[in-house]
Tab-separated table of C-alpha atoms in Angstrom:
chain	number	residue	atom	x	y	z
A	1	MET	CA	126.991	124.604	101.935
A	2	SER	CA	128.666	125.150	98.555
A	3	SER	CA	131.986	124.064	100.034
A	4	ILE	CA	130.661	120.597	100.799
A	5	LYS	CA	131.388	118.273	97.891
A	6	SER	CA	129.076	115.329	97.332
A	7	ASN	CA	127.982	113.072	94.483
A	8	ARG	CA	124.555	112.605	96.018
A	9	ILE	CA	121.451	113.736	94.142
A	10	GLU	CA	120.294	116.880	95.880
A	11	SER	CA	116.596	116.749	94.982
A	12	ILE	CA	116.274	113.309	96.569
A	13	ASP	CA	118.034	114.483	99.723
A	14	VAL	CA	115.836	117.598	99.870
A	15	LEU	CA	112.680	115.465	99.687
A	16	ARG	CA	114.037	113.113	102.314
A	17	GLY	CA	114.961	116.071	104.507
A	18	LEU	CA	111.484	117.553	104.152
A	19	VAL	CA	109.746	114.391	105.315
A	20	MET	CA	112.221	114.009	108.180
A	21	VAL	CA	111.399	117.508	109.403
A	22	ILE	CA	107.658	116.850	109.075
A	23	MET	CA	108.088	113.534	110.878
A	24	ALA	CA	109.355	115.368	113.945
A	25	LEU	CA	106.032	117.230	114.124
A	26	ASP	CA	104.145	113.962	114.492
A	27	HIS	CA	106.477	112.743	117.211
A	28	VAL	CA	106.360	116.049	119.085
A	29	ARG	CA	102.575	115.761	118.975
A	30	ASP	CA	102.850	112.241	120.414
A	31	TYR	CA	104.732	113.524	123.460
A	32	PHE	CA	103.292	116.990	124.002
A	33	HIS	CA	99.716	117.317	122.743
A	34	ILE	CA	96.977	117.301	125.359
A	35	ASN	CA	95.871	113.729	126.133
A	36	ALA	CA	97.829	112.316	123.175
A	37	PHE	CA	98.678	109.328	125.372
A	38	THR	CA	95.083	108.697	126.429
A	39	GLY	CA	92.900	108.761	123.352
A	40	ASN	CA	93.040	112.240	121.795
A	41	TYR	CA	93.778	110.746	118.398
A	42	PRO	CA	93.662	112.844	115.191
A	43	GLU	CA	91.711	110.111	113.369
A	44	ASN	CA	88.909	109.940	115.968
A	45	LEU	CA	85.933	111.572	114.252
A	46	GLU	CA	84.229	112.158	117.591
A	47	SER	CA	86.938	114.462	118.929
A	48	THR	CA	89.184	115.600	116.074
A	49	ASN	CA	89.049	118.658	113.845
A	50	ILE	CA	90.522	119.521	110.466
A	51	ILE	CA	93.619	121.190	111.955
A	52	LEU	CA	94.478	118.276	114.245
A	53	PHE	CA	93.756	115.739	111.514
A	54	GLY	CA	95.748	117.783	108.998
A	55	THR	CA	98.680	117.838	111.407
A	56	ARG	CA	98.606	114.067	111.383
A	57	PHE	CA	97.836	113.691	107.677
A	58	ILE	CA	100.848	115.650	106.432
A	59	THR	CA	103.091	113.347	108.449
A	60	HIS	CA	101.675	110.382	106.515
A	61	TYR	CA	104.162	111.311	103.801
A	62	CYS	CA	107.110	110.422	106.009
A	63	ALA	CA	107.129	106.622	106.193
A	64	PRO	CA	106.324	105.809	102.527
A	65	VAL	CA	108.740	108.411	101.179
A	66	PHE	CA	111.437	107.266	103.606
A	67	VAL	CA	111.014	103.587	102.612
A	68	PHE	CA	110.676	104.388	98.898
A	69	LEU	CA	113.851	106.485	98.877
A	70	ALA	CA	115.666	103.780	100.841
A	71	GLY	CA	115.133	101.600	97.773
A	72	THR	CA	116.254	104.408	95.458
A	73	SER	CA	119.387	104.969	97.541
A	74	ALA	CA	120.138	101.246	97.371
A	75	PHE	CA	120.001	101.387	93.568
A	76	LEU	CA	122.247	104.452	93.399
A	77	TYR	CA	124.683	102.976	95.929
A	78	GLY	CA	124.994	99.817	93.857
A	79	GLN	CA	125.309	101.420	90.412
A	80	ASN	CA	129.046	100.780	90.133
A	81	LYS	CA	129.284	97.828	92.494
A	82	PRO	CA	128.887	94.087	91.973
A	83	LYS	CA	125.464	92.835	93.006
A	84	LYS	CA	127.097	90.581	95.551
A	85	GLN	CA	128.567	93.608	97.319
A	86	LEU	CA	125.257	95.494	97.229
A	87	SER	CA	123.395	92.447	98.484
A	88	LYS	CA	125.793	92.005	101.388
A	89	PHE	CA	125.438	95.673	102.333
A	90	LEU	CA	121.636	95.565	102.229
A	91	ILE	CA	121.391	92.381	104.276
A	92	THR	CA	123.913	93.439	106.925
A	93	ARG	CA	122.417	96.933	107.200
A	94	GLY	CA	118.975	95.369	107.466
A	95	ILE	CA	120.087	93.183	110.362
A	96	TRP	CA	121.647	96.239	112.030
A	97	LEU	CA	118.408	98.235	111.689
A	98	ILE	CA	116.363	95.422	113.238
A	99	PHE	CA	118.764	95.377	116.199
A	100	VAL	CA	118.532	99.162	116.501
A	101	GLU	CA	114.720	99.104	116.460
A	102	ILE	CA	114.408	96.474	119.173
A	103	PHE	CA	117.149	97.507	121.586
A	104	ILE	CA	117.917	101.194	120.955
A	105	ASN	CA	114.900	102.856	119.392
A	106	ASN	CA	112.441	101.242	121.798
A	107	PHE	CA	114.481	102.480	124.741
A	108	LEU	CA	114.577	106.010	123.315
A	109	TRP	CA	110.799	105.990	122.857
A	110	TRP	CA	109.898	104.664	126.309
A	111	PHE	CA	112.961	105.005	128.594
A	112	ASP	CA	111.820	101.708	130.098
A	113	VAL	CA	114.889	99.671	131.133
A	114	ASN	CA	112.711	96.568	131.466
A	115	PHE	CA	111.622	96.716	127.814
A	116	GLY	CA	108.059	95.901	128.793
A	117	PHE	CA	106.774	97.012	125.390
A	118	ILE	CA	108.568	96.389	122.108
A	119	ASN	CA	107.035	98.407	119.290
A	120	LEU	CA	108.240	97.256	115.876
A	121	GLN	CA	107.941	100.374	113.733
A	122	VAL	CA	109.437	101.861	110.594
A	123	ILE	CA	113.123	101.118	111.356
A	124	TRP	CA	112.212	97.455	111.855
A	125	ALA	CA	110.240	97.455	108.593
A	126	ILE	CA	113.065	99.051	106.619
A	127	GLY	CA	115.514	96.540	108.067
A	128	LEU	CA	113.445	93.555	106.973
A	129	CYS	CA	112.723	95.167	103.602
A	130	MET	CA	116.438	95.707	103.001
A	131	ILE	CA	117.112	92.056	103.691
A	132	VAL	CA	114.425	91.041	101.183
A	133	LEU	CA	115.706	93.571	98.640
A	134	GLY	CA	119.234	92.246	99.130
A	135	ILE	CA	117.966	88.862	97.955
A	136	ILE	CA	115.739	89.845	95.035
A	137	ILE	CA	118.179	92.243	93.334
A	138	TYR	CA	119.565	89.197	91.522
A	139	LEU	CA	116.288	88.872	89.605
A	140	PRO	CA	115.824	90.519	86.171
A	141	LYS	CA	114.868	94.179	86.560
A	142	ARG	CA	111.522	93.770	84.829
A	143	LEU	CA	110.605	90.965	87.183
A	144	ILE	CA	111.618	93.090	90.184
A	145	LEU	CA	109.378	95.900	88.924
A	146	ALA	CA	106.475	93.504	88.317
A	147	LEU	CA	106.871	92.107	91.820
A	148	GLY	CA	106.812	95.575	93.384
A	149	LEU	CA	103.700	96.590	91.428
A	150	LEU	CA	101.944	93.321	92.275
A	151	ILE	CA	102.542	93.809	96.000
A	152	VAL	CA	101.577	97.491	96.138
A	153	PHE	CA	98.462	97.130	93.975
A	154	GLY	CA	97.478	93.647	95.104
A	155	HIS	CA	98.106	93.378	98.836
A	156	ASN	CA	94.717	94.826	99.792
A	157	ALA	CA	93.178	91.664	98.379
A	158	LEU	CA	94.560	89.991	101.519
A	159	ASP	CA	92.721	92.308	103.931
A	160	GLY	CA	90.083	89.674	104.632
A	161	ILE	CA	92.615	87.185	106.024
A	162	ILE	CA	92.492	87.573	109.805
A	163	LYS	CA	94.600	85.519	112.194
A	164	GLU	CA	94.347	85.161	115.952
A	165	GLY	CA	96.483	83.711	118.709
A	166	ASP	CA	100.239	83.304	118.999
A	167	SER	CA	100.978	80.351	116.724
A	168	ILE	CA	103.977	80.565	114.423
A	169	SER	CA	101.753	80.990	111.363
A	170	SER	CA	99.768	83.749	113.068
A	171	ILE	CA	102.894	85.631	114.128
A	172	LEU	CA	104.287	85.404	110.599
A	173	TRP	CA	101.010	86.829	109.284
A	174	TYR	CA	101.133	89.658	111.840
A	175	MET	CA	104.617	90.475	110.589
A	176	LEU	CA	103.561	90.332	106.954
A	177	HIS	CA	100.172	91.977	106.715
A	178	GLN	CA	97.794	92.080	109.630
A	179	GLY	CA	99.590	93.738	112.507
A	180	GLN	CA	98.897	92.750	116.078
A	181	PHE	CA	99.596	93.431	119.760
A	182	LEU	CA	100.816	90.355	121.635
A	183	SER	CA	102.005	89.336	125.071
A	184	PHE	CA	105.160	87.244	124.785
A	185	ALA	CA	106.025	86.945	128.486
A	186	GLU	CA	104.498	88.083	131.762
A	187	GLY	CA	104.544	91.869	131.727
A	188	HIS	CA	106.116	92.046	128.268
A	189	TYR	CA	104.368	92.936	125.026
A	190	VAL	CA	105.219	93.338	121.368
A	191	SER	CA	103.356	95.258	118.671
A	192	PHE	CA	103.796	94.459	114.987
A	193	SER	CA	102.930	98.026	114.025
A	194	TYR	CA	104.455	97.949	110.538
A	195	PRO	CA	103.461	94.713	108.731
A	196	ILE	CA	106.105	94.493	106.078
A	197	LEU	CA	104.487	93.041	102.940
A	198	PRO	CA	103.296	96.363	101.456
A	199	TRP	CA	106.518	98.055	102.584
A	200	ILE	CA	108.474	95.440	100.626
A	201	GLY	CA	106.521	96.546	97.571
A	202	VAL	CA	107.364	100.190	98.309
A	203	ILE	CA	111.107	99.637	98.714
A	204	VAL	CA	111.194	97.459	95.592
A	205	LEU	CA	109.468	100.171	93.545
A	206	GLY	CA	111.875	102.703	95.043
A	207	TYR	CA	114.764	100.545	93.890
A	208	CYS	CA	113.350	100.414	90.359
A	209	PHE	CA	112.700	104.161	90.507
A	210	GLY	CA	116.453	104.647	90.880
A	211	GLU	CA	116.747	103.978	87.117
A	212	PHE	CA	115.410	107.499	86.519
A	213	TYR	CA	118.501	108.864	88.281
A	214	ALA	CA	121.028	106.585	86.620
A	215	LYS	CA	123.964	108.369	85.039
A	216	ASP	CA	122.797	107.711	81.466
A	217	THR	CA	119.205	108.912	82.053
A	218	SER	CA	118.365	112.313	80.643
A	219	LYS	CA	116.775	114.980	82.809
A	220	ALA	CA	113.947	115.504	80.286
A	221	PHE	CA	113.090	111.799	80.316
A	222	ARG	CA	113.142	111.687	84.120
A	223	LYS	CA	110.959	114.773	84.554
A	224	LYS	CA	108.427	113.507	82.013
A	225	TRP	CA	107.948	110.298	83.980
A	226	LEU	CA	107.964	112.028	87.363
A	227	LEU	CA	105.090	114.209	86.164
A	228	TYR	CA	103.219	111.318	84.576
A	229	ILE	CA	103.539	108.846	87.441
A	230	GLY	CA	102.946	111.424	90.168
A	231	THR	CA	99.821	112.829	88.471
A	232	SER	CA	98.485	109.351	87.666
A	233	ALA	CA	98.890	108.256	91.282
A	234	ILE	CA	96.897	111.226	92.582
A	235	ILE	CA	94.116	110.786	90.007
A	236	SER	CA	93.976	107.065	90.810
A	237	PHE	CA	93.626	107.872	94.499
A	238	PHE	CA	90.611	110.132	93.974
A	239	MET	CA	88.961	107.658	91.618
A	240	LEU	CA	89.446	104.592	93.818
A	241	ARG	CA	88.756	106.400	97.077
A	242	GLY	CA	85.822	108.328	95.629
A	243	PHE	CA	84.023	105.139	94.660
A	244	ASN	CA	85.200	103.283	97.802
A	245	PHE	CA	86.618	100.684	95.460
A	246	TYR	CA	89.133	98.186	96.841
A	247	ALA	CA	92.044	100.479	97.700
A	248	ASP	CA	91.440	100.830	101.453
A	249	LEU	CA	90.170	98.556	104.186
A	250	VAL	CA	87.986	101.295	105.724
A	251	PRO	CA	85.586	103.082	103.327
A	252	TRP	CA	84.828	106.767	103.801
A	253	THR	CA	81.291	107.834	104.686
A	254	LEU	CA	79.207	110.983	104.684
A	255	GLN	CA	79.256	112.663	108.094
A	256	GLU	CA	77.045	115.237	109.803
A	257	THR	CA	79.421	118.048	108.782
A	258	SER	CA	81.502	118.751	105.686
A	259	GLU	CA	84.621	118.961	107.862
A	260	LYS	CA	84.152	115.444	109.197
A	261	THR	CA	83.296	114.113	105.728
A	262	VAL	CA	86.614	115.463	104.414
A	263	ILE	CA	88.413	113.862	107.336
A	264	SER	CA	86.657	110.548	106.685
A	265	PHE	CA	87.623	110.699	102.989
A	266	PHE	CA	91.317	111.300	103.652
A	267	ASN	CA	91.542	109.037	106.688
A	268	VAL	CA	93.273	106.226	104.824
A	269	THR	CA	94.837	103.179	106.435
A	270	LYS	CA	98.505	103.286	107.393
A	271	TYR	CA	98.864	100.024	109.361
A	272	PRO	CA	99.465	98.339	106.963
A	273	PRO	CA	99.602	101.044	104.278
A	274	SER	CA	96.688	100.657	101.884
A	275	LEU	CA	96.944	101.266	98.166
A	276	ALA	CA	95.011	104.515	98.677
A	277	TYR	CA	97.478	105.607	101.351
A	278	LEU	CA	100.448	104.921	99.093
A	279	LEU	CA	98.912	106.645	96.064
A	280	ILE	CA	98.163	109.890	97.913
A	281	THR	CA	101.580	110.004	99.585
A	282	LEU	CA	103.988	108.802	96.910
A	283	GLY	CA	102.171	110.603	94.087
A	284	PRO	CA	102.706	114.112	95.515
A	285	ALA	CA	106.254	113.121	96.528
A	286	LEU	CA	107.118	112.394	92.897
A	287	LEU	CA	105.624	115.728	91.835
A	288	PHE	CA	107.756	117.403	94.492
A	289	LEU	CA	110.839	115.831	92.894
A	290	TYR	CA	109.643	117.098	89.519
A	291	PHE	CA	109.399	120.698	90.710
A	292	ILE	CA	112.387	120.805	93.073
A	293	GLU	CA	115.055	119.403	90.752
A	294	THR	CA	116.420	122.752	89.584
A	295	ILE	CA	115.626	124.798	92.683
A	296	LYS	CA	118.431	125.661	95.077
A	297	ASN	CA	117.993	128.217	97.841
A	298	THR	CA	118.237	128.642	101.605
A	299	ALA	CA	115.251	126.368	102.234
A	300	THR	CA	116.582	123.505	100.119
A	301	ASN	CA	120.023	123.832	101.721
A	302	PHE	CA	118.373	123.625	105.125
A	303	LEU	CA	116.421	120.475	104.225
A	304	LEU	CA	119.448	118.963	102.505
A	305	VAL	CA	121.236	118.634	105.834
A	306	PHE	CA	118.536	116.415	107.370
A	307	GLY	CA	118.148	114.461	104.147
A	308	ARG	CA	121.802	113.465	104.103
A	309	VAL	CA	121.899	112.121	107.656
A	310	PRO	CA	118.388	110.649	108.043
A	311	PHE	CA	119.230	107.748	110.342
A	312	PHE	CA	121.344	109.911	112.656
A	313	TYR	CA	118.610	112.556	112.724
A	314	TYR	CA	115.872	109.994	113.366
A	315	MET	CA	117.538	108.509	116.419
A	316	LEU	CA	118.632	111.901	117.751
A	317	HIS	CA	115.247	113.576	117.383
A	318	ILE	CA	113.420	110.839	119.327
A	319	PHE	CA	115.915	111.187	122.166
A	320	VAL	CA	115.670	114.980	122.208
A	321	ILE	CA	111.860	115.013	122.042
A	322	HIS	CA	111.600	112.549	124.916
A	323	LEU	CA	114.099	114.531	126.986
A	324	GLY	CA	112.160	117.674	126.139
A	325	ALA	CA	108.983	116.127	127.518
A	326	ILE	CA	110.801	115.380	130.776
A	327	LEU	CA	112.100	118.951	130.895
A	328	GLY	CA	108.568	120.231	130.348
A	329	LEU	CA	107.353	118.271	133.361
A	330	LEU	CA	110.168	119.603	135.519
A	331	LEU	CA	109.516	123.208	134.474
A	332	THR	CA	105.815	122.907	135.285
A	333	GLY	CA	106.420	121.293	138.662
A	334	LYS	CA	105.140	117.852	137.665
A	335	ASP	CA	106.690	114.449	138.233
A	336	TRP	CA	109.272	113.845	135.500
A	337	LYS	CA	108.897	110.099	136.008
A	338	LEU	CA	105.643	110.289	134.070
A	339	MET	CA	107.836	110.155	130.975
A	340	ILE	CA	109.261	106.790	131.967
A	341	LEU	CA	106.702	105.112	129.765
A	342	ASP	CA	106.473	101.623	131.194
A	343	ASN	CA	103.370	99.446	131.036
A	344	GLU	CA	102.039	100.720	134.362
A	345	THR	CA	102.300	104.373	133.315
A	346	MET	CA	100.668	103.718	129.955
A	347	THR	CA	97.728	101.695	131.325
A	348	SER	CA	96.984	103.334	134.691
A	349	GLY	CA	95.428	106.513	133.262
A	350	ILE	CA	97.910	108.676	135.160
A	351	LEU	CA	98.695	110.561	131.925
A	352	GLN	CA	95.089	111.724	131.550
A	353	GLY	CA	95.147	115.523	131.385
A	354	TYR	CA	98.841	115.705	130.517
A	355	GLY	CA	99.840	117.814	127.526
A	356	TYR	CA	99.638	121.177	125.842
A	357	SER	CA	97.738	122.963	123.075
A	358	LEU	CA	98.405	122.268	119.411
A	359	VAL	CA	99.930	125.749	119.050
A	360	THR	CA	102.462	124.848	121.750
A	361	VAL	CA	103.180	121.578	119.938
A	362	TYR	CA	104.061	123.488	116.761
A	363	LEU	CA	106.321	125.896	118.650
A	364	ILE	CA	108.164	123.028	120.358
A	365	TRP	CA	108.555	121.302	116.994
A	366	ILE	CA	110.166	124.382	115.436
A	367	VAL	CA	112.544	124.823	118.374
A	368	ILE	CA	113.635	121.176	118.286
A	369	VAL	CA	114.226	121.114	114.521
A	370	LEU	CA	116.285	124.316	114.677
A	371	ALA	CA	118.272	122.974	117.625
A	372	LEU	CA	119.080	119.753	115.746
A	373	TYR	CA	120.174	121.519	112.550
A	374	PRO	CA	123.756	122.476	113.575
A	375	ILE	CA	124.347	119.023	115.075
A	376	CYS	CA	123.163	117.285	111.916
A	377	LYS	CA	125.154	119.664	109.712
A	378	THR	CA	128.338	118.924	111.648
A	379	TYR	CA	127.744	115.202	111.303
A	380	MET	CA	126.928	115.581	107.586
A	381	GLN	CA	130.248	117.353	107.042
A	382	TYR	CA	132.063	114.644	108.987
A	383	LYS	CA	130.484	111.915	106.832
A	384	THR	CA	131.304	113.787	103.628
A	385	ASN	CA	134.933	114.237	104.652
A	386	ASN	CA	135.394	110.652	105.854
A	387	LYS	CA	133.988	108.483	103.088
A	388	ASP	CA	136.767	105.970	103.691
A	389	LYS	CA	135.196	104.984	107.016
A	390	TRP	CA	132.918	102.070	106.038
A	391	TRP	CA	130.954	102.087	109.288
A	392	LEU	CA	129.540	105.547	108.553
A	393	SER	CA	127.339	104.000	105.856
A	394	TYR	CA	125.478	102.187	108.648
A	395	LEU	CA	124.803	105.420	110.541
């Protein structure tokens, strides 16, 4: 690893790599856990437990950290470039990511050649957010920061606005804040799973956060603010969530057991991400950056690989997990076509009873991450040694 030369900031890549590895656990659970396709959801208080919920909760860190650091990377990428060049890159990369989400990522998730279900998830959200960021970077930096704070802290005030139907205004609202599942043609559906308004706030704050890693910013100054902001975010979460004040659409309630009460308390809203959700995910992430900055060992080198090729890893891991699920069916003598996840398969109930224990899910996750490591490392080295190839910045 020491022979690989890079100007990238290692602590940021380590954090990104960590959330990418954790993300794979959530997706392995999606494909392998018993009845994950038919209602065995970690957030369901009637059937969950603290281990299953915790498995889901730790993966909550992935999307906000990924989006936040996308903004930070945009700032660092544009430090020595004209804003026009940065804006063009953000807008064109955003358009590319939207294309990838609709036509490539959806196929990798479902293997349905008819594209009966289009799920607009985090890649779609990042693409749209990059386009917006590519426009607003021309504003004064203080105004950009104010806009990001206003969106993140204020968007929950819009929770009461509920739209229905498939009018243009309704669809725009589904894209921005509400989220919705719609039929757009006979046998074809679309889900606006990641309403983008709060994610715009996250990427904008990530962009402003890049100032702490600017070349003229001292390490002591950066670490002071990482500690202050990270700690303040966590304290704010417990205060707002504890009093059920504003920060989440669904309040927590006392349950018949302490275990379920804890689950209810931490079961914050991701779609769209509430203020509480963002405080308890981004706060610890900033503290992680505070503590990891001067640490370099085998573990950080391992995570660094995934953090430097996040898009490549994301697309590859979905493909490998889905193929792994097919292989699992073949090895157990079941019909591999069950993993062709078209609308009929997903709605017929044929997947009831499919899946494995949570212990098996964790073992599969470890095997897949280790298998992807040498591939990602090879690609990382290729990118590092071929910086003159402009198209690599889109992959």
